Amino acid sequence: MTSAEPLRREELLEVLRTRWQATYDLQLVQRRGRLYLHVMWGYLEQQSFPLTPQAFEEHLEELVGSLNGLGVAAQVRHWLQTTTDKPRLGKALSLPLELPAGRASEFML
């Protein structure tokens, strides 16, 4: 898979499971005019996880669409494959997204 290709939901699921043996939740977070991708500490295989497998896949599909629309697929792919950190209870992993010129204003409110 080349870094220029769009992300796919299946790819994200595979990377999460391969890297951390768990399907961690991913969230886009806006803070102080910046956009971040968070790998949360909650994961699909937890008994207390609030989403059903189908709802989680729908959530990921929407997230993938946003990431691809923002033009950050290669950045996210590289970071997920190379980060040495792991989500821990109460501490998400955080990737500050470097948005292409003009994309930030389209997304930020």
CSV table of C-alpha atoms in Angstrom, one decimal:
chain,number,residue,atom,x,y,z
A,1,MET,CA,0.0,0.0,0.0
A,2,THR,CA,1.5,3.4,-1.0
A,3,SER,CA,1.3,6.3,1.4
A,4,ALA,CA,-0.6,8.4,-1.2
A,5,GLU,CA,-3.6,6.0,-1.2
A,6,PRO,CA,-6.7,6.8,0.9
A,7,LEU,CA,-7.1,5.1,4.2
A,8,ARG,CA,-9.6,2.3,4.4
A,9,ARG,CA,-11.6,1.2,7.5
A,10,GLU,CA,-10.3,-2.3,7.1
A,11,GLU,CA,-6.7,-1.0,7.0
A,12,LEU,CA,-7.2,0.9,10.3
A,13,LEU,CA,-8.7,-2.1,12.0
A,14,GLU,CA,-5.8,-4.3,10.8
A,15,VAL,CA,-3.2,-1.8,12.0
A,16,LEU,CA,-4.8,-1.4,15.4
A,17,ARG,CA,-5.1,-5.1,15.9
A,18,THR,CA,-1.5,-5.8,14.7
A,19,ARG,CA,0.1,-3.0,16.7
A,20,TRP,CA,-1.7,-3.4,20.0
A,21,GLN,CA,-3.7,-6.6,19.8
A,22,ALA,CA,-6.8,-4.5,20.5
A,23,THR,CA,-9.2,-2.4,18.4
A,24,TYR,CA,-8.7,1.0,20.1
A,25,ASP,CA,-11.2,3.8,19.5
A,26,LEU,CA,-10.0,6.7,17.4
A,27,GLN,CA,-11.3,10.2,17.7
A,28,LEU,CA,-10.7,13.5,16.0
A,29,VAL,CA,-10.3,16.3,18.5
A,30,GLN,CA,-10.0,20.0,18.0
A,31,ARG,CA,-8.2,22.0,20.6
A,32,ARG,CA,-6.7,25.5,20.5
A,33,GLY,CA,-7.1,25.8,16.7
A,34,ARG,CA,-5.3,22.5,16.1
A,35,LEU,CA,-6.7,19.1,15.0
A,36,TYR,CA,-5.5,15.9,16.6
A,37,LEU,CA,-6.1,12.2,16.0
A,38,HIS,CA,-6.4,10.5,19.4
A,39,VAL,CA,-6.0,6.7,19.9
A,40,MET,CA,-8.2,6.3,23.0
A,41,TRP,CA,-7.7,3.8,25.8
A,42,GLY,CA,-11.1,2.2,25.3
A,43,TYR,CA,-11.3,-0.6,22.8
A,44,LEU,CA,-13.9,-2.7,21.1
A,45,GLU,CA,-13.0,-6.0,22.8
A,46,GLN,CA,-13.7,-4.4,26.3
A,47,GLN,CA,-16.9,-5.6,27.9
A,48,SER,CA,-17.7,-2.0,28.9
A,49,PHE,CA,-17.0,-0.5,25.4
A,50,PRO,CA,-20.1,1.6,24.6
A,51,LEU,CA,-20.4,0.8,20.9
A,52,THR,CA,-21.5,-2.4,19.2
A,53,PRO,CA,-19.1,-3.8,16.6
A,54,GLN,CA,-21.4,-2.5,13.8
A,55,ALA,CA,-21.6,1.0,15.3
A,56,PHE,CA,-17.8,1.0,15.8
A,57,GLU,CA,-17.2,0.1,12.2
A,58,GLU,CA,-19.6,2.9,11.1
A,59,HIS,CA,-17.7,5.3,13.4
A,60,LEU,CA,-14.4,4.3,11.8
A,61,GLU,CA,-15.9,4.6,8.3
A,62,GLU,CA,-16.9,8.2,9.1
A,63,LEU,CA,-13.5,8.9,10.6
A,64,VAL,CA,-11.7,7.5,7.6
A,65,GLY,CA,-13.8,9.7,5.3
A,66,SER,CA,-12.8,12.8,7.4
A,67,LEU,CA,-9.1,11.9,7.4
A,68,ASN,CA,-9.1,11.3,3.7
A,69,GLY,CA,-11.0,14.5,3.1
A,70,LEU,CA,-8.4,16.4,5.2
A,71,GLY,CA,-5.6,15.0,3.1
A,72,VAL,CA,-3.8,13.4,6.1
A,73,ALA,CA,-4.1,9.7,5.2
A,74,ALA,CA,-0.3,9.2,4.7
A,75,GLN,CA,0.5,11.0,7.9
A,76,VAL,CA,-1.9,8.9,9.9
A,77,ARG,CA,-0.8,5.7,8.3
A,78,HIS,CA,2.9,6.4,9.0
A,79,TRP,CA,2.3,7.4,12.6
A,80,LEU,CA,0.1,4.4,13.4
A,81,GLN,CA,2.7,2.1,12.0
A,82,THR,CA,5.7,3.7,13.7
A,83,THR,CA,4.7,5.1,17.0
A,84,THR,CA,6.3,3.2,19.9
A,85,ASP,CA,3.7,4.4,22.4
A,86,LYS,CA,0.6,2.5,23.5
A,87,PRO,CA,-2.7,3.9,24.8
A,88,ARG,CA,-3.0,3.6,28.6
A,89,LEU,CA,-6.0,4.0,30.8
A,90,GLY,CA,-6.8,7.7,31.0
A,91,LYS,CA,-4.1,8.7,28.5
A,92,ALA,CA,-4.8,8.7,24.8
A,93,LEU,CA,-2.0,8.8,22.1
A,94,SER,CA,-2.2,12.0,20.2
A,95,LEU,CA,-1.1,12.9,16.7
A,96,PRO,CA,-1.2,16.6,15.9
A,97,LEU,CA,-2.4,16.6,12.3
A,98,GLU,CA,-0.5,18.8,9.8
A,99,LEU,CA,-3.3,19.9,7.5
A,100,PRO,CA,-2.5,20.9,3.9
A,101,ALA,CA,-2.9,24.6,3.2
A,102,GLY,CA,-6.5,25.7,3.1
A,103,ARG,CA,-7.9,22.4,4.6
A,104,ALA,CA,-7.9,23.6,8.2
A,105,SER,CA,-10.2,26.5,7.6
A,106,GLU,CA,-12.7,24.1,5.9
A,107,PHE,CA,-12.8,21.9,8.9
A,108,MET,CA,-12.4,24.2,11.9
A,109,LEU,CA,-15.4,26.1,13.2
